[in-house]
PDB file of C-alpha atoms in Angstrom:
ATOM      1  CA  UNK U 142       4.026 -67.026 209.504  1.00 39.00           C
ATOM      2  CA  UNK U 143       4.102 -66.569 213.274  1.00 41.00           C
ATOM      3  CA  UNK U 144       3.559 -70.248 214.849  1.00 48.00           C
ATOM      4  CA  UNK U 145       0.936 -70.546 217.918  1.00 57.00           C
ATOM      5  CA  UNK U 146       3.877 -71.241 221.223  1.00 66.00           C
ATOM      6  CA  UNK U 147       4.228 -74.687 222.794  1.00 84.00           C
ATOM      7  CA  UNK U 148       1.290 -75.487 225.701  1.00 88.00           C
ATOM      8  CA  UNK U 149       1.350 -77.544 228.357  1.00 92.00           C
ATOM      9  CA  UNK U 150      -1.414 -78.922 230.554  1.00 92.00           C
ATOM     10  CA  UNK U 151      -2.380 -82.034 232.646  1.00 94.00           C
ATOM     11  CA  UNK U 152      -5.001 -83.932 231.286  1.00 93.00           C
ATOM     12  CA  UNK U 153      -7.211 -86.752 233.122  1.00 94.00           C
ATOM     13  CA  UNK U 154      -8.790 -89.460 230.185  1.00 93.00           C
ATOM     14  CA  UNK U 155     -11.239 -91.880 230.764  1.00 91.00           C
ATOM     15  CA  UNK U 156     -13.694 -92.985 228.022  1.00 90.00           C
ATOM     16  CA  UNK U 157     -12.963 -92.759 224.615  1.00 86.00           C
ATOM     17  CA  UNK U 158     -14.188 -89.954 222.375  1.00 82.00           C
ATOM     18  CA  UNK U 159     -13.502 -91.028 219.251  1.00 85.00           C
ATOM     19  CA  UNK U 160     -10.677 -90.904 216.971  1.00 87.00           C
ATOM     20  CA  UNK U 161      -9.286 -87.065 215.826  1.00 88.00           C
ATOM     21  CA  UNK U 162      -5.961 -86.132 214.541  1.00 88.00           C
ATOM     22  CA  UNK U 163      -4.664 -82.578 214.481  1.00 87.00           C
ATOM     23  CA  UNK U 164      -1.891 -80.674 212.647  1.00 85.00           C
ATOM     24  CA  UNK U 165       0.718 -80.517 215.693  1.00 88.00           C
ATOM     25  CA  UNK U 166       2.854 -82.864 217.630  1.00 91.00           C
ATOM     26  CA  UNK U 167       1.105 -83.893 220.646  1.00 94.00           C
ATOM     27  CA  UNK U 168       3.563 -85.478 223.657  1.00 94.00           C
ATOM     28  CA  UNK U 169       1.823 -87.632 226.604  1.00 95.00           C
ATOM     29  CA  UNK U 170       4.015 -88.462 229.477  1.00 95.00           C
ATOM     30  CA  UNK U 171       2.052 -90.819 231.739  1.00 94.00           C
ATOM     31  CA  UNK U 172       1.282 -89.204 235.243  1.00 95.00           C
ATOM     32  CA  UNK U 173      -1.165 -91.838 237.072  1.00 94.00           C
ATOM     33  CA  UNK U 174      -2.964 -94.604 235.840  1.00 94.00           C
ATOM     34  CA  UNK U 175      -2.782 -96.617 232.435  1.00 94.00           C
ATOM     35  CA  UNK U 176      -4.190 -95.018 229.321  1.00 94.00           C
ATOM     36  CA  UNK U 177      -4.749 -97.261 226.346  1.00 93.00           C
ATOM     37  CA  UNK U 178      -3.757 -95.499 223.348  1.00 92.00           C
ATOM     38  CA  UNK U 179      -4.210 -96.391 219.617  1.00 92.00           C
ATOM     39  CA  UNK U 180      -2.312 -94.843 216.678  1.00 88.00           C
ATOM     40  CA  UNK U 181      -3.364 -95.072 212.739  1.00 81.00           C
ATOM     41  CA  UNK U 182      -4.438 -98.278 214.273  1.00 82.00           C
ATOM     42  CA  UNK U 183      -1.159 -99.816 216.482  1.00 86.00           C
ATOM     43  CA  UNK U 184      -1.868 -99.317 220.039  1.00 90.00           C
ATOM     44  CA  UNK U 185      -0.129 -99.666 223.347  1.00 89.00           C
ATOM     45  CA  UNK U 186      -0.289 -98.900 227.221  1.00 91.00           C
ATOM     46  CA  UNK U 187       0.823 -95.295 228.409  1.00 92.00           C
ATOM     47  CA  UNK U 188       1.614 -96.285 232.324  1.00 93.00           C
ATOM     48  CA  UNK U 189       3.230 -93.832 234.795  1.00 92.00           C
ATOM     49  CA  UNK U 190       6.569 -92.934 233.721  1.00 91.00           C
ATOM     50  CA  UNK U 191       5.834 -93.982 229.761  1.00 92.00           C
ATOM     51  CA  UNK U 192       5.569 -91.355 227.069  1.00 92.00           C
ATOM     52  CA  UNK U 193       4.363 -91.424 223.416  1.00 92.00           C
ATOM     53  CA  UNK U 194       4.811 -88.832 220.799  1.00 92.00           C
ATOM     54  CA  UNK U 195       1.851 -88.052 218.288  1.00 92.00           C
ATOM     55  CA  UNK U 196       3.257 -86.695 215.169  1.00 88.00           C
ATOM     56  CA  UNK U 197       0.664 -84.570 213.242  1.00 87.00           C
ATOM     57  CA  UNK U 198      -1.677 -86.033 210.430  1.00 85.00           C
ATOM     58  CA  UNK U 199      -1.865 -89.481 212.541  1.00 88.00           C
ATOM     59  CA  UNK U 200      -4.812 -90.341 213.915  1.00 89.00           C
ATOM     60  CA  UNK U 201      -5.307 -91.382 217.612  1.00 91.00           C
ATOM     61  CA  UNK U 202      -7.641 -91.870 220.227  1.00 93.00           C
ATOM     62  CA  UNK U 203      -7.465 -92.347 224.057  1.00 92.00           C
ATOM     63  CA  UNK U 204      -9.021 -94.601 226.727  1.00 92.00           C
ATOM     64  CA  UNK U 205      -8.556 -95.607 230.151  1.00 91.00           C
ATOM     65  CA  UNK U 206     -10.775 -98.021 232.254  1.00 85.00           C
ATOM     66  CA  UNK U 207     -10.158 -96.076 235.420  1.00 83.00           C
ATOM     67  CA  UNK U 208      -9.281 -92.636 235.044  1.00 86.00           C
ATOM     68  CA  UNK U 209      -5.189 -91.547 234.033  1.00 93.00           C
ATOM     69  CA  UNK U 210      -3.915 -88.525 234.252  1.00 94.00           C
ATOM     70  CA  UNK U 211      -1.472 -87.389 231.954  1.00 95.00           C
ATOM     71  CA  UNK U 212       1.356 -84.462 231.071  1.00 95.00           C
ATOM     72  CA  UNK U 213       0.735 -83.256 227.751  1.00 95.00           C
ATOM     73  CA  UNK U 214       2.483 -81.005 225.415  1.00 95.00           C
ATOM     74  CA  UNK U 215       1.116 -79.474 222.146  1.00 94.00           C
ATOM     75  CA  UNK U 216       3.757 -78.459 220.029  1.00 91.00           C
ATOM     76  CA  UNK U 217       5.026 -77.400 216.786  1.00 86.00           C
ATOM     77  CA  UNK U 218       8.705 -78.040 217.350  1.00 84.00           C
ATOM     78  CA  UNK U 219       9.863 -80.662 214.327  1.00 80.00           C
ATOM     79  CA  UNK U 220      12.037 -81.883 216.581  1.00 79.00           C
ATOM     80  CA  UNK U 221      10.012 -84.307 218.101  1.00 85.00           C
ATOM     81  CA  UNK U 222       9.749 -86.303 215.067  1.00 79.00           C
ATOM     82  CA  UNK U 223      12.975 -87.792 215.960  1.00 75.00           C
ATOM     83  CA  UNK U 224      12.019 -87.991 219.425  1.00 79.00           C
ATOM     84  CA  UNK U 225       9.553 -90.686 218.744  1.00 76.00           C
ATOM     85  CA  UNK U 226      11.991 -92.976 217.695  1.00 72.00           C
ATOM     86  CA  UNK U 227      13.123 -93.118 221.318  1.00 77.00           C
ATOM     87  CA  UNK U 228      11.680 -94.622 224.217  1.00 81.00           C
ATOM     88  CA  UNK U 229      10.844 -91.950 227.560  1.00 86.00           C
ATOM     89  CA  UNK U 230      14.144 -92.189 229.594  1.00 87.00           C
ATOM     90  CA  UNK U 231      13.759 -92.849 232.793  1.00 87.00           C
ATOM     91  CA  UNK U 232      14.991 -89.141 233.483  1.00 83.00           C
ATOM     92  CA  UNK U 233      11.431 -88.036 232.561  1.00 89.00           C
ATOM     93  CA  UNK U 234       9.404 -88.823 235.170  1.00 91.00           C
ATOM     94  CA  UNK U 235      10.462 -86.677 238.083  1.00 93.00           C
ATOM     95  CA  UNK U 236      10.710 -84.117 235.558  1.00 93.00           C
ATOM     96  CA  UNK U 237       6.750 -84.232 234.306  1.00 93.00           C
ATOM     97  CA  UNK U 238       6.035 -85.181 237.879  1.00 93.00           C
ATOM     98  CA  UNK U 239       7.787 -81.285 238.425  1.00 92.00           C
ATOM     99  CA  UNK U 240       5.989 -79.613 235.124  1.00 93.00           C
ATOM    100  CA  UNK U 241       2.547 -80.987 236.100  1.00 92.00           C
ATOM    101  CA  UNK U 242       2.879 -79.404 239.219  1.00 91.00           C
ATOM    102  CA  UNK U 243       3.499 -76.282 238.021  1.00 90.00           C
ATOM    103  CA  UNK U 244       0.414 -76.544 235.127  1.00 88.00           C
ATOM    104  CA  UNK U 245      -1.349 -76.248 238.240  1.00 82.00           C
ATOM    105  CA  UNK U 246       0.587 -73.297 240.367  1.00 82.00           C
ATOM    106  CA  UNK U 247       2.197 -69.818 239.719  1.00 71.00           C
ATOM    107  CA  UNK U 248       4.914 -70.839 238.333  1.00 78.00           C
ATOM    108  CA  UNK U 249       5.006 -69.157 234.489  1.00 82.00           C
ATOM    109  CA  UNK U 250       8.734 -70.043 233.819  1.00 84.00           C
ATOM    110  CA  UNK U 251       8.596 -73.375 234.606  1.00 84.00           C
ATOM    111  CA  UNK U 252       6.262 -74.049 232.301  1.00 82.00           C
ATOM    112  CA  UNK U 253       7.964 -71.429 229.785  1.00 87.00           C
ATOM    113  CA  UNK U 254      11.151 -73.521 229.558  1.00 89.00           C
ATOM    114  CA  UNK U 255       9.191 -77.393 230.378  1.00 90.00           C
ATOM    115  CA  UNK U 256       8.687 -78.172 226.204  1.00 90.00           C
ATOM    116  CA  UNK U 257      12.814 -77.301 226.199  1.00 88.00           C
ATOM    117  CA  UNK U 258      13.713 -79.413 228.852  1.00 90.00           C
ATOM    118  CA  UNK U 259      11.283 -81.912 227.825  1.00 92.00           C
ATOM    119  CA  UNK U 260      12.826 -82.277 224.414  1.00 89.00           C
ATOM    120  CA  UNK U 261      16.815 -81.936 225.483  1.00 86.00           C
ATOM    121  CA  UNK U 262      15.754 -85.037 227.968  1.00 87.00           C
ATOM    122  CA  UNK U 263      13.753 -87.277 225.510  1.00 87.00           C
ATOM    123  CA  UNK U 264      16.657 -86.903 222.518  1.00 78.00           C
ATOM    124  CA  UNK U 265      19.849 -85.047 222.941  1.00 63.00           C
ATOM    125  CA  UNK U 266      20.475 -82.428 219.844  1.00 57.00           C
ATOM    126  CA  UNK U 267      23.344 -84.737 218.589  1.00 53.00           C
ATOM    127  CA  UNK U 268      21.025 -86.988 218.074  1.00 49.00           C
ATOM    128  CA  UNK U 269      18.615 -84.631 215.992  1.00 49.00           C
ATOM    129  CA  UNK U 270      21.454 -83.538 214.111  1.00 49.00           C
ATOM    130  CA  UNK U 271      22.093 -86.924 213.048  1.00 47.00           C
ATOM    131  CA  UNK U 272      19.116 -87.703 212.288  1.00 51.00           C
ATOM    132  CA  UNK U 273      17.929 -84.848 210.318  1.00 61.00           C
ATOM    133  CA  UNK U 274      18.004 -84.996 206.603  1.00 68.00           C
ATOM    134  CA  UNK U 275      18.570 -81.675 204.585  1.00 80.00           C
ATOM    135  CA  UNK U 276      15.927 -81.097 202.069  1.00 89.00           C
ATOM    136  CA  UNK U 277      17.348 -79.566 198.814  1.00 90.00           C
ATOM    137  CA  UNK U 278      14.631 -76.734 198.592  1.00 91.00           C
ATOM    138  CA  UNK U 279      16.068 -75.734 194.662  1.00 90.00           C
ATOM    139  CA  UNK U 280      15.948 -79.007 193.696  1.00 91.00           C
ATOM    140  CA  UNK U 281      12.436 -79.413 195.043  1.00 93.00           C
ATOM    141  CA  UNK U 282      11.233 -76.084 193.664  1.00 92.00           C
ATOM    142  CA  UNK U 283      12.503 -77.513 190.239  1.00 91.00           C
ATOM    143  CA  UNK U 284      10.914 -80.230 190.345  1.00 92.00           C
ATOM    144  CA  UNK U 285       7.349 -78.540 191.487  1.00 91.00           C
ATOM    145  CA  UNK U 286       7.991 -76.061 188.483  1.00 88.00           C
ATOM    146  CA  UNK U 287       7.973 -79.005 186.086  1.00 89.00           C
ATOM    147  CA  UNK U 288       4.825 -80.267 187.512  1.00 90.00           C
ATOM    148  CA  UNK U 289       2.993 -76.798 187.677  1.00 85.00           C
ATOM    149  CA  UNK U 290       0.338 -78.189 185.530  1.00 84.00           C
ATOM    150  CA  UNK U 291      -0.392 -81.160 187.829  1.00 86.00           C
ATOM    151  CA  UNK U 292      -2.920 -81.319 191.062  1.00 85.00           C
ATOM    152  CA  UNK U 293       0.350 -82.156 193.575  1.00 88.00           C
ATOM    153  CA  UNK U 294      -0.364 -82.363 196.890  1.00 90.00           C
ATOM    154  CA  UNK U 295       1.677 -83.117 199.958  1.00 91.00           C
ATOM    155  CA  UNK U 296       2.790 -86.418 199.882  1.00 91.00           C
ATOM    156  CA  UNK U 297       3.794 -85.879 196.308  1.00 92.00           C
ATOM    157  CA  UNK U 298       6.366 -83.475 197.957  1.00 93.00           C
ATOM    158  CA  UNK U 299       6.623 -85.501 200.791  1.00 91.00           C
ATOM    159  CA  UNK U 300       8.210 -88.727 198.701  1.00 90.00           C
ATOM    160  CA  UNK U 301      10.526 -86.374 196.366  1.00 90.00           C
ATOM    161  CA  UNK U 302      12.640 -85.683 199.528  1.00 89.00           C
ATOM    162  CA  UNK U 303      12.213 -89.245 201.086  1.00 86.00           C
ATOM    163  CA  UNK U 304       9.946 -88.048 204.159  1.00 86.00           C
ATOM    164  CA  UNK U 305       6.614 -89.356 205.292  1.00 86.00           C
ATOM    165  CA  UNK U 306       3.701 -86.518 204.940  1.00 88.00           C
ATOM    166  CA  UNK U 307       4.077 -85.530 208.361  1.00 86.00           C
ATOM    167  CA  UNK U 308       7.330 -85.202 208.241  1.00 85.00           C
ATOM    168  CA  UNK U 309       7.566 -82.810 205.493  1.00 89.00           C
ATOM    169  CA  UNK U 310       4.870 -80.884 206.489  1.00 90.00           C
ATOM    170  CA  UNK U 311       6.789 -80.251 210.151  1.00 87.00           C
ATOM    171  CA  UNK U 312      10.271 -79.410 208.176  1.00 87.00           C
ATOM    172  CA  UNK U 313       8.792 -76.996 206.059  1.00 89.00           C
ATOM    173  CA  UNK U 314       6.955 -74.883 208.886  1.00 87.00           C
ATOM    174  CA  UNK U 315      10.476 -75.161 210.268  1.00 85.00           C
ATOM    175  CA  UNK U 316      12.395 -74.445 207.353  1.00 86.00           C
ATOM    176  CA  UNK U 317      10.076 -72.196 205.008  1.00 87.00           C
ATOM    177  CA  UNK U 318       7.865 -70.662 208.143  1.00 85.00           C
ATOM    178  CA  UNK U 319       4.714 -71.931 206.430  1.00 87.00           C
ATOM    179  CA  UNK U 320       2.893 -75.121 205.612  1.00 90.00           C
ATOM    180  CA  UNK U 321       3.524 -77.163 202.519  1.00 91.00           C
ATOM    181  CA  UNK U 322       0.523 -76.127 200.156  1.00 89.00           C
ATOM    182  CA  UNK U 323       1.287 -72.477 201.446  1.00 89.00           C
ATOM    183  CA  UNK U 324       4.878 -72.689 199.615  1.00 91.00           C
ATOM    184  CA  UNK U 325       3.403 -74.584 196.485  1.00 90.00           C
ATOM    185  CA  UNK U 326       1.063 -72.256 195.970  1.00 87.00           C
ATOM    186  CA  UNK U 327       2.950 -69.284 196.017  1.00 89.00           C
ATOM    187  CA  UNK U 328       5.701 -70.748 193.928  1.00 88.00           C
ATOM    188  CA  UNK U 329       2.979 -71.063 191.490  1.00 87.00           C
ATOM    189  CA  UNK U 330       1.917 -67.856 191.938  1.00 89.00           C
ATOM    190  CA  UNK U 331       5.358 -66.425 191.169  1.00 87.00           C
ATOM    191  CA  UNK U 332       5.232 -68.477 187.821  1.00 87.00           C
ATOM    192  CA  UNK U 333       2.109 -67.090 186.779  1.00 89.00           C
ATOM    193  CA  UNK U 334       3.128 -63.330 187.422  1.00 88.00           C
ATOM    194  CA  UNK U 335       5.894 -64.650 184.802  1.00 87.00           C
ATOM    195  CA  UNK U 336       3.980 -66.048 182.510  1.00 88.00           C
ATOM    196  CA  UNK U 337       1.747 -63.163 182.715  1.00 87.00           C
ATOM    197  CA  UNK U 338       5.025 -60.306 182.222  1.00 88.00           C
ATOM    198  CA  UNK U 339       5.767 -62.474 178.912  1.00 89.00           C
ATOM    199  CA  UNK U 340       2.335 -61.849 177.243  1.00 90.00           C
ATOM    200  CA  UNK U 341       1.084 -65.704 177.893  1.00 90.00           C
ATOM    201  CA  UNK U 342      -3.088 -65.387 177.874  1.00 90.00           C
ATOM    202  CA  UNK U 343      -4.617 -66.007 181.479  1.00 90.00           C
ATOM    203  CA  UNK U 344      -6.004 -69.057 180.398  1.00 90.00           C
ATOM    204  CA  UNK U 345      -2.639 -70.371 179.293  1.00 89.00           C
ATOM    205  CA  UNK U 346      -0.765 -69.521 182.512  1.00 87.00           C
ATOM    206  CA  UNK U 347      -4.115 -71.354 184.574  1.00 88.00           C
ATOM    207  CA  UNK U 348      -3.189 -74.345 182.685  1.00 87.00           C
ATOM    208  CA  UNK U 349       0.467 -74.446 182.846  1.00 87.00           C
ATOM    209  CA  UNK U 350       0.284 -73.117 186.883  1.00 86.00           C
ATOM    210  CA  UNK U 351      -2.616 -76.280 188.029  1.00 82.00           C
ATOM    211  CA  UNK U 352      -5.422 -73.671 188.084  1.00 85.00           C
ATOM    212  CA  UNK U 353      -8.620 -74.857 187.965  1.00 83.00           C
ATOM    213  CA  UNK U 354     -10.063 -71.440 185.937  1.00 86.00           C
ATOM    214  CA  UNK U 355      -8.689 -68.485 184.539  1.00 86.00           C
ATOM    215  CA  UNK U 356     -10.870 -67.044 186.839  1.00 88.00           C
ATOM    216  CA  UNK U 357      -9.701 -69.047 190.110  1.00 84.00           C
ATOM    217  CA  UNK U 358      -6.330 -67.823 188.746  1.00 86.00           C
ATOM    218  CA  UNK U 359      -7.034 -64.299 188.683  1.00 86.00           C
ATOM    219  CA  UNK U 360      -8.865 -64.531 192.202  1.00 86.00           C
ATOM    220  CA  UNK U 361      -5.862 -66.138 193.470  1.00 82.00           C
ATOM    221  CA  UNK U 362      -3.354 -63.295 192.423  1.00 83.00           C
ATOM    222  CA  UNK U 363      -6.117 -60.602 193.590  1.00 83.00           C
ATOM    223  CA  UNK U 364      -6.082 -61.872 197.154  1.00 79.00           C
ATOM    224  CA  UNK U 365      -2.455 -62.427 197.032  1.00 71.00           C
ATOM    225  CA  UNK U 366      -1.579 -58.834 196.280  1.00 67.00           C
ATOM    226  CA  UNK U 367      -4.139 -57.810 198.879  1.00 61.00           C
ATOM    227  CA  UNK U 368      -2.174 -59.585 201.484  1.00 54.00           C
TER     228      UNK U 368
END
């Protein structure tokens, strides 16, 4: 699965909207003014010069009592999830100060490479590759096998491999190239096709595979083989 690119823009905040949360990492480098921001309920000040990395699943909301304005990056890099651990170094701010000027000119290739140089300025790759954790995808597919007949969802996956929900959910569109529920469901897919080739009854292989219906089952393969 083809991921949508990285996207910059400037963005000016003033009264909040509400809360929202979204399935990408979402990077706010303070431009002007102080932005109040609250995360699954912590909160702090975003001043000029501060950043603050959103990972996705948490839920956030924005407000400023003037106006600030604000470098953002939507992205799907897993990366960043490391990132957050860090404060913005101080080598940031001429560098969004540079990137929000070119949101706003002709200049495509600055804003092209900005999410790179963004990233190799917050945390330096040794520090990702320290941080990172292999997951043990056979181990993990063994383990999902066993449980075929139970409703898992992501944070079931999520806590087999030590990670938080969002954090699982970013290594697998990095590792696997799709989301977490997109994997389980075709490893259980794959087992029913099994099943199926060794003469097991469809509404044997619904039960052992966490189907709902024999007919949800057979719907399931259907549109699979379609695609």
């Amino acid at each position: 699965m083809r991921l949508p690119a990285d996207a910059l823009s400037v963005r000016c905040y003033g009264a909040s909207h509400g809360s929202h949360a979204h399935e990408h990492f979402q990077i706010l480098l303070g431009l002007d003014g102080v932005l109040e921001l609250e995360v699954d309920g912590r909160g702090r000040r975003l001043a000029a010069g501060d950043g603050a990395v959103i990972v996705p699943g948490d839920r956030h909301d924005f407000e400023a009592a003037g106006a600030a304005r604000c470098l953002v990056l939507d992205s799907h890099d897993a990366r960043w999830q490391y990132a957050r651990e860090n404060p913005a170094p101080p080598a940031l701010a001429p560098l969004a100060s540079y990137l929000a000027a070119a949101c706003g000119s002709a200049l495509p290739r600055a804003r092209m490479l900005g999410p790179a140089l963004m990233l190799e300025a917050w945390t330096p790759p040794a520090a990702v590759r320290r941080a990172r954790r292999a997951i043990d995808w056979a181990a993990l597919t063994a383990w999902a096998q066993a449980h075929s007949h139970e409703s898992l969802q992501v944070s079931d996956l999520a806590s087999r491999v030590h990670l938080s929900a969002a954090q699982f959910t970013a290594r697998c569109r990095e590792d696997l190239g799709q989301s977490p529920m997109a994997w389980l469901r075709e490893l259980r897919l794959a087992e029913a096709r099994q099943f199926r080739r060794q003469g097991l009854p469809v509404a044997e292989v619904a039960r052992r595979t966490g189907y709902h219906s024999p007919s949800a089952l057979t719907a399931a393969l259907r549109k699979q083989t379609d695609h």
